[in-house]
Amino acid sequence: MRKLWFDLRQSLQQAEETAADHRGDRTSAPLEPWLVLDVRTAHLWFTPVDAPRPRSVAVAATHIDGPPPVGEPSPPYRQPLTEPHPACDTTLDRLRAAAGQGHRWLVADLSTPPRLHTAAAYDTSTPPTTAVWTPAWLASGDLGPYPGQTAHGYQHHGSAVARFTRATVQRIAADANARALRFPERDADLLVLRHHGSGMEMFVLRAPGAPTGGPAPEPFVGGVRQLAADPDGWYQLTDDRFPWRQATPPTLPPSRSRPGLHQREPDVFEPHDGPTGSRCTVCGATGYDIAYQELPSMAGFGTDAAMSCRICGSSESFAKEIGWSSRRAIWPPVLPPTGPVEEVTRP
């Protein structure tokens, strides 16, 4: 099945601008804006239906899965952008809601008829050069958290696609070796590092555990895979034996205002022109990377509110009983320097 993957943020930006032009049209009968998908060229744009101009900038598919279409050229697929669906929401509303939930992709499933939906991540072990890398804290099993970067909108078998600096790779290798020494009876996932000049090679391997009694098995190593630094000097460690996940970043002690204070004191977030109207003062994230939630208050009346940053993990909350509290993450992620690790193996 052929699928086209479009950047949701880029698509939503063009949709918002087209909708704004539609609302600002002072003519007697403004044309309804539509989403238009050209299957052949793998592009989409937003424009009044059947009107070649004005129209938004075309958005090209970042990923194309499946074989190209065959047979007669098919006409562009069209879908109204601001016309309510039976569920009383619009295509634009659904795109906004998906972006607010952290989704990164607008996916065109080219079945018959085509179907549009959103997705949080595209599964691949090798993100393209256009991928946006964002600082993050990452952990794998009981290893970590480590400062690194993740490719926004990508995953590999459900795990984050991560890369690390040379110093952090050395720390991961040392920690993996120390864990193997603590649990000699378990199979061990190790990193072997070999330095050559100013560069470094990294091998991912698995070493068998030693039995508690009886003769030790013949040593063997399986699944060796060589990795090298990317053009930016980072080491991408994407392997099933190191399933990376986003970890809670270290934070500074929470600050609390005195009970009963209802006037918001700017701390973690500040006003900003964007979909959510807020900007994280810790990492600079804006728009749909800022999550906001309201819940009935535990005090029995009114509501409690919480705002958090999906990038760095900083947060602010308000509860009727205690007022405002906030947590600022340590940003950007840093790791104390460690000594060089020339080679890591299991004895």
GROMACS .gro file of C-alpha atoms in nm:
model
  347
    1MET     CA    1   0.000   0.000   0.000
    2ARG     CA    2   0.141   0.337  -0.102
    3LYS     CA    3   0.168   0.603   0.169
    4LEU     CA    4   0.285   0.962   0.154
    5TRP     CA    5   0.424   1.120   0.471
    6PHE     CA    6   0.405   1.500   0.497
    7ASP     CA    7   0.549   1.716   0.773
    8LEU     CA    8   0.244   1.801   0.985
    9ARG     CA    9   0.385   2.129   1.121
   10GLN     CA   10   0.471   2.255   0.774
   11SER     CA   11   0.133   2.144   0.637
   12LEU     CA   12  -0.054   2.301   0.927
   13GLN     CA   13   0.127   2.631   0.879
   14GLN     CA   14   0.012   2.647   0.517
   15ALA     CA   15  -0.341   2.544   0.619
   16GLU     CA   16  -0.359   2.817   0.885
   17GLU     CA   17  -0.243   3.083   0.641
   18THR     CA   18  -0.498   2.971   0.380
   19ALA     CA   19  -0.778   2.969   0.638
   20ALA     CA   20  -0.676   3.317   0.757
   21ASP     CA   21  -0.690   3.447   0.398
   22HIS     CA   22  -1.034   3.290   0.361
   23ARG     CA   23  -1.163   3.459   0.678
   24GLY     CA   24  -1.018   3.790   0.564
   25ASP     CA   25  -1.180   3.776   0.222
   26ARG     CA   26  -1.434   4.061   0.204
   27THR     CA   27  -1.597   3.951  -0.122
   28SER     CA   28  -1.963   3.857  -0.128
   29ALA     CA   29  -1.899   3.486  -0.186
   30PRO     CA   30  -1.553   3.374  -0.070
   31LEU     CA   31  -1.450   3.030  -0.190
   32GLU     CA   32  -1.414   2.757   0.072
   33PRO     CA   33  -1.049   2.655   0.125
   34TRP     CA   34  -0.967   2.292   0.046
   35LEU     CA   35  -0.676   2.054   0.095
   36VAL     CA   36  -0.552   1.931  -0.244
   37LEU     CA   37  -0.332   1.621  -0.279
   38ASP     CA   38  -0.151   1.539  -0.604
   39VAL     CA   39  -0.082   1.166  -0.589
   40ARG     CA   40   0.149   1.165  -0.889
   41THR     CA   41   0.390   1.433  -0.771
   42ALA     CA   42   0.349   1.355  -0.398
   43HIS     CA   43   0.268   1.718  -0.311
   44LEU     CA   44  -0.018   1.879  -0.124
   45TRP     CA   45  -0.135   2.238  -0.089
   46PHE     CA   46  -0.433   2.439   0.033
   47THR     CA   47  -0.645   2.651  -0.199
   48PRO     CA   48  -1.003   2.752  -0.275
   49VAL     CA   49  -1.160   2.458  -0.460
   50ASP     CA   50  -1.122   2.475  -0.840
   51ALA     CA   51  -0.924   2.801  -0.808
   52PRO     CA   52  -0.563   2.786  -0.927
   53ARG     CA   53  -0.484   3.113  -0.744
   54PRO     CA   54  -0.436   3.208  -0.472
   55ARG     CA   55  -0.297   2.892  -0.318
   56SER     CA   56  -0.048   2.801  -0.050
   57VAL     CA   57   0.308   2.687  -0.099
   58ALA     CA   58   0.313   2.321  -0.202
   59VAL     CA   59   0.439   2.078   0.064
   60ALA     CA   60   0.643   1.784  -0.068
   61ALA     CA   61   0.618   1.440   0.091
   62THR     CA   62   0.918   1.370   0.315
   63HIS     CA   63   0.877   0.993   0.285
   64ILE     CA   64   0.712   0.784   0.014
   65ASP     CA   65   0.632   0.420   0.090
   66GLY     CA   66   0.512   0.175  -0.171
   67PRO     CA   67   0.536   0.152  -0.548
   68PRO     CA   68   0.445   0.443  -0.775
   69PRO     CA   69   0.092   0.452  -0.918
   70VAL     CA   70   0.030   0.278  -1.250
   71GLY     CA   71  -0.231   0.325  -1.518
   72GLU     CA   72  -0.412   0.641  -1.611
   73PRO     CA   73  -0.325   0.962  -1.424
   74SER     CA   74  -0.567   1.013  -1.137
   75PRO     CA   75  -0.715   1.357  -1.061
   76PRO     CA   76  -0.596   1.538  -0.747
   77TYR     CA   77  -0.768   1.433  -0.425
   78ARG     CA   78  -0.958   1.718  -0.256
   79GLN     CA   79  -1.096   1.757   0.094
   80PRO     CA   80  -1.264   2.064   0.250
   81LEU     CA   81  -1.048   2.233   0.510
   82THR     CA   82  -1.296   2.427   0.724
   83GLU     CA   83  -1.628   2.257   0.644
   84PRO     CA   84  -1.759   2.066   0.952
   85HIS     CA   85  -1.762   1.686   0.938
   86PRO     CA   86  -2.052   1.479   1.079
   87ALA     CA   87  -1.862   1.478   1.411
   88CYS     CA   88  -1.892   1.860   1.412
   89ASP     CA   89  -1.520   1.922   1.365
   90THR     CA   90  -1.325   2.021   1.056
   91THR     CA   91  -1.012   1.891   0.885
   92LEU     CA   92  -0.828   2.195   1.017
   93ASP     CA   93  -0.951   2.123   1.371
   94ARG     CA   94  -0.826   1.766   1.345
   95LEU     CA   95  -0.485   1.877   1.224
   96ARG     CA   96  -0.459   2.125   1.512
   97ALA     CA   97  -0.561   1.862   1.767
   98ALA     CA   98  -0.312   1.607   1.631
   99ALA     CA   99  -0.026   1.859   1.641
  100GLY     CA  100  -0.127   1.951   1.997
  101GLN     CA  101  -0.096   1.582   2.091
  102GLY     CA  102   0.260   1.572   1.959
  103HIS     CA  103   0.196   1.414   1.619
  104ARG     CA  104   0.456   1.500   1.355
  105TRP     CA  105   0.317   1.356   1.032
  106LEU     CA  106   0.017   1.396   0.804
  107VAL     CA  107  -0.014   1.062   0.625
  108ALA     CA  108  -0.197   1.005   0.298
  109ASP     CA  109  -0.297   0.638   0.270
  110LEU     CA  110  -0.356   0.597  -0.103
  111SER     CA  111  -0.620   0.329  -0.082
  112THR     CA  112  -0.950   0.368  -0.268
  113PRO     CA  113  -1.053   0.631  -0.185
  114PRO     CA  114  -0.744   0.796  -0.029
  115ARG     CA  115  -0.753   0.838   0.348
  116LEU     CA  116  -0.579   1.104   0.555
  117HIS     CA  117  -0.461   1.051   0.913
  118THR     CA  118  -0.183   1.170   1.141
  119ALA     CA  119   0.102   0.981   1.309
  120ALA     CA  120   0.349   1.059   1.585
  121ALA     CA  121   0.657   0.892   1.432
  122TYR     CA  122   0.797   0.737   1.117
  123ASP     CA  123   0.977   0.406   1.176
  124THR     CA  124   1.332   0.392   1.040
  125SER     CA  125   1.685   0.334   1.167
  126THR     CA  126   1.834   0.592   0.930
  127PRO     CA  127   1.654   0.929   0.937
  128PRO     CA  128   1.718   1.155   0.637
  129THR     CA  129   1.952   1.451   0.635
  130THR     CA  130   1.645   1.675   0.666
  131ALA     CA  131   1.563   1.534   1.010
  132VAL     CA  132   1.561   1.787   1.294
  133TRP     CA  133   1.772   1.676   1.591
  134THR     CA  134   1.662   1.804   1.930
  135PRO     CA  135   1.850   1.784   2.264
  136ALA     CA  136   1.703   1.527   2.500
  137TRP     CA  137   1.778   1.304   2.796
  138LEU     CA  138   1.774   0.933   2.703
  139ALA     CA  139   1.782   0.601   2.885
  140SER     CA  140   1.803   0.235   2.780
  141GLY     CA  141   1.697  -0.018   3.040
  142ASP     CA  142   1.884   0.071   3.358
  143LEU     CA  143   2.147   0.273   3.171
  144GLY     CA  144   2.120   0.649   3.181
  145PRO     CA  145   1.982   0.902   3.156
  146TYR     CA  146   2.236   1.047   2.914
  147PRO     CA  147   2.229   1.377   2.727
  148GLY     CA  148   2.192   1.332   2.354
  149GLN     CA  149   1.971   1.422   2.061
  150THR     CA  150   1.664   1.261   1.910
  151ALA     CA  151   1.535   1.288   1.556
  152HIS     CA  152   1.197   1.460   1.579
  153GLY     CA  153   0.918   1.242   1.445
  154TYR     CA  154   1.124   0.924   1.404
  155GLN     CA  155   1.144   0.595   1.589
  156HIS     CA  156   1.299   0.251   1.536
  157HIS     CA  157   1.088  -0.046   1.643
  158GLY     CA  158   0.914   0.176   1.896
  159SER     CA  159   1.235   0.325   2.039
  160ALA     CA  160   1.374   0.675   1.997
  161VAL     CA  161   1.628   0.734   1.721
  162ALA     CA  162   1.915   0.879   1.924
  163ARG     CA  163   2.267   1.006   1.876
  164PHE     CA  164   2.536   1.107   2.125
  165THR     CA  165   2.864   1.294   2.149
  166ARG     CA  166   3.194   1.109   2.172
  167ALA     CA  167   3.222   1.176   2.548
  168THR     CA  168   2.872   1.040   2.610
  169VAL     CA  169   2.940   0.726   2.404
  170GLN     CA  170   3.245   0.666   2.622
  171ARG     CA  171   3.029   0.699   2.932
  172ILE     CA  172   2.768   0.457   2.791
  173ALA     CA  173   3.041   0.205   2.708
  174ALA     CA  174   3.188   0.228   3.058
  175ASP     CA  175   2.845   0.191   3.222
  176ALA     CA  176   2.757  -0.111   3.004
  177ASN     CA  177   3.087  -0.277   3.095
  178ALA     CA  178   3.036  -0.206   3.466
  179ARG     CA  179   2.688  -0.360   3.449
  180ALA     CA  180   2.832  -0.674   3.286
  181LEU     CA  181   3.082  -0.706   3.570
  182ARG     CA  182   2.804  -0.677   3.830
  183PHE     CA  183   2.595  -0.950   3.664
  184PRO     CA  184   2.841  -1.196   3.505
  185GLU     CA  185   2.574  -1.465   3.464
  186ARG     CA  186   2.370  -1.251   3.223
  187ASP     CA  187   2.422  -1.197   2.854
  188ALA     CA  188   2.582  -0.858   2.811
  189ASP     CA  189   2.526  -0.589   2.547
  190LEU     CA  190   2.852  -0.401   2.512
  191LEU     CA  191   3.012  -0.124   2.313
  192VAL     CA  192   3.369  -0.174   2.195
  193LEU     CA  193   3.544   0.153   2.114
  194ARG     CA  194   3.851   0.183   1.897
  195HIS     CA  195   4.025   0.515   1.857
  196HIS     CA  196   4.216   0.607   1.544
  197GLY     CA  197   4.363   0.953   1.527
  198SER     CA  198   4.091   1.207   1.598
  199GLY     CA  199   3.813   0.960   1.513
  200MET     CA  200   3.653   0.668   1.688
  201GLU     CA  201   3.483   0.347   1.573
  202MET     CA  202   3.213   0.181   1.778
  203PHE     CA  203   3.106  -0.184   1.764
  204VAL     CA  204   2.780  -0.307   1.915
  205LEU     CA  205   2.808  -0.670   2.030
  206ARG     CA  206   2.659  -0.928   2.264
  207ALA     CA  207   2.873  -1.145   2.493
  208PRO     CA  208   2.732  -1.461   2.660
  209GLY     CA  209   2.693  -1.484   3.035
  210ALA     CA  210   2.909  -1.720   3.239
  211PRO     CA  211   2.724  -2.003   3.424
  212THR     CA  212   2.740  -2.005   3.803
  213GLY     CA  213   2.866  -2.364   3.808
  214GLY     CA  214   3.047  -2.594   3.568
  215PRO     CA  215   3.279  -2.509   3.283
  216ALA     CA  216   3.239  -2.178   3.108
  217PRO     CA  217   3.111  -2.189   2.750
  218GLU     CA  218   3.338  -2.117   2.461
  219PRO     CA  219   3.350  -1.741   2.423
  220PHE     CA  220   3.179  -1.600   2.121
  221VAL     CA  221   3.050  -1.266   2.009
  222GLY     CA  222   2.751  -1.218   1.779
  223GLY     CA  223   2.582  -0.932   1.607
  224VAL     CA  224   2.884  -0.709   1.558
  225ARG     CA  225   2.794  -0.385   1.384
  226GLN     CA  226   3.034  -0.105   1.308
  227LEU     CA  227   2.926   0.255   1.357
  228ALA     CA  228   3.107   0.578   1.282
  229ALA     CA  229   3.045   0.945   1.348
  230ASP     CA  230   2.802   1.128   1.120
  231PRO     CA  231   2.903   1.446   0.934
  232ASP     CA  232   2.809   1.651   1.243
  233GLY     CA  233   3.046   1.448   1.462
  234TRP     CA  234   2.770   1.262   1.650
  235TYR     CA  235   2.740   0.886   1.694
  236GLN     CA  236   2.397   0.746   1.614
  237LEU     CA  237   2.337   0.447   1.837
  238THR     CA  238   2.019   0.294   1.695
  239ASP     CA  239   2.018  -0.073   1.778
  240ASP     CA  240   1.761  -0.321   1.912
  241ARG     CA  241   1.996  -0.397   2.202
  242PHE     CA  242   1.986  -0.034   2.309
  243PRO     CA  243   1.617   0.063   2.292
  244TRP     CA  244   1.638   0.430   2.381
  245ARG     CA  245   1.349   0.613   2.542
  246GLN     CA  246   1.294   0.970   2.649
  247ALA     CA  247   1.394   1.005   3.016
  248THR     CA  248   1.292   1.258   3.277
  249PRO     CA  249   1.553   1.533   3.268
  250PRO     CA  250   1.723   1.644   3.588
  251THR     CA  251   1.547   1.947   3.724
  252LEU     CA  252   1.617   2.225   3.964
  253PRO     CA  253   1.423   2.212   4.293
  254PRO     CA  254   1.058   2.312   4.240
  255SER     CA  255   0.963   2.665   4.333
  256ARG     CA  256   0.627   2.725   4.495
  257SER     CA  257   0.430   3.041   4.553
  258ARG     CA  258   0.244   3.099   4.875
  259PRO     CA  259  -0.104   2.937   4.906
  260GLY     CA  260  -0.392   3.140   4.777
  261LEU     CA  261  -0.189   3.327   4.515
  262HIS     CA  262  -0.401   3.326   4.202
  263GLN     CA  263  -0.208   3.584   3.999
  264ARG     CA  264   0.021   3.398   3.761
  265GLU     CA  265   0.388   3.477   3.807
  266PRO     CA  266   0.590   3.423   3.484
  267ASP     CA  267   0.856   3.160   3.548
  268VAL     CA  268   0.886   2.870   3.304
  269PHE     CA  269   0.656   3.000   3.029
  270GLU     CA  270   0.606   3.343   2.880
  271PRO     CA  271   0.350   3.485   2.633
  272HIS     CA  272   0.423   3.419   2.267
  273ASP     CA  273   0.245   3.462   1.935
  274GLY     CA  274   0.156   3.108   1.833
  275PRO     CA  275  -0.106   2.832   1.851
  276THR     CA  276  -0.077   2.796   2.230
  277GLY     CA  277   0.031   3.152   2.305
  278SER     CA  278   0.325   3.036   2.520
  279ARG     CA  279   0.700   2.994   2.493
  280CYS     CA  280   0.923   2.782   2.715
  281THR     CA  281   1.189   3.010   2.869
  282VAL     CA  282   1.413   2.709   2.936
  283CYS     CA  283   1.464   2.561   2.587
  284GLY     CA  284   1.271   2.807   2.367
  285ALA     CA  285   1.002   2.563   2.247
  286THR     CA  286   0.679   2.719   2.122
  287GLY     CA  287   0.352   2.627   1.956
  288TYR     CA  288   0.237   2.268   1.969
  289ASP     CA  289   0.544   2.161   2.170
  290ILE     CA  290   0.376   2.324   2.471
  291ALA     CA  291   0.109   2.101   2.628
  292TYR     CA  292  -0.172   2.242   2.842
  293GLN     CA  293  -0.426   2.053   3.050
  294GLU     CA  294  -0.708   2.143   3.290
  295LEU     CA  295  -0.864   1.906   3.543
  296PRO     CA  296  -1.129   1.944   3.815
  297SER     CA  297  -0.960   2.071   4.127
  298MET     CA  298  -0.894   1.839   4.423
  299ALA     CA  299  -1.025   2.121   4.637
  300GLY     CA  300  -1.377   2.034   4.521
  301PHE     CA  301  -1.441   2.345   4.316
  302GLY     CA  302  -1.289   2.517   4.014
  303THR     CA  303  -1.008   2.370   3.805
  304ASP     CA  304  -0.638   2.292   3.838
  305ALA     CA  305  -0.411   2.357   3.540
  306ALA     CA  306  -0.078   2.223   3.420
  307MET     CA  307   0.150   2.330   3.137
  308SER     CA  308   0.456   2.135   3.024
  309CYS     CA  309   0.720   2.146   2.754
  310ARG     CA  310   0.752   1.837   2.534
  311ILE     CA  311   1.111   1.923   2.446
  312CYS     CA  312   1.288   1.975   2.779
  313GLY     CA  313   1.028   1.853   3.031
  314SER     CA  314   0.996   2.179   3.225
  315SER     CA  315   0.651   2.239   3.370
  316GLU     CA  316   0.423   2.475   3.558
  317SER     CA  317   0.106   2.389   3.745
  318PHE     CA  318  -0.161   2.560   3.950
  319ALA     CA  319  -0.361   2.391   4.225
  320LYS     CA  320  -0.624   2.558   4.437
  321GLU     CA  321  -0.460   2.436   4.759
  322ILE     CA  322  -0.100   2.548   4.695
  323GLY     CA  323  -0.109   2.802   4.412
  324TRP     CA  324   0.158   2.799   4.142
  325SER     CA  325   0.455   2.562   4.132
  326SER     CA  326   0.717   2.515   3.863
  327ARG     CA  327   1.004   2.289   3.764
  328ARG     CA  328   1.282   2.407   3.534
  329ALA     CA  329   1.485   2.138   3.359
  330ILE     CA  330   1.862   2.159   3.331
  331TRP     CA  331   1.906   2.272   2.972
  332PRO     CA  332   2.082   2.209   2.747
  333PRO     CA  333   2.169   1.858   2.868
  334VAL     CA  334   2.526   1.831   2.994
  335LEU     CA  335   2.737   1.542   3.118
  336PRO     CA  336   3.045   1.570   3.341
  337PRO     CA  337   3.361   1.474   3.150
  338THR     CA  338   3.488   1.122   3.192
  339GLY     CA  339   3.824   0.965   3.125
  340PRO     CA  340   3.898   0.810   2.785
  341VAL     CA  341   3.786   0.454   2.727
  342GLU     CA  342   4.020   0.297   2.476
  343GLU     CA  343   3.839  -0.033   2.452
  344VAL     CA  344   3.560  -0.195   2.648
  345THR     CA  345   3.534  -0.573   2.664
  346ARG     CA  346   3.406  -0.833   2.902
  347PRO     CA  347   3.671  -1.030   3.089
   0.00000   0.00000   0.00000
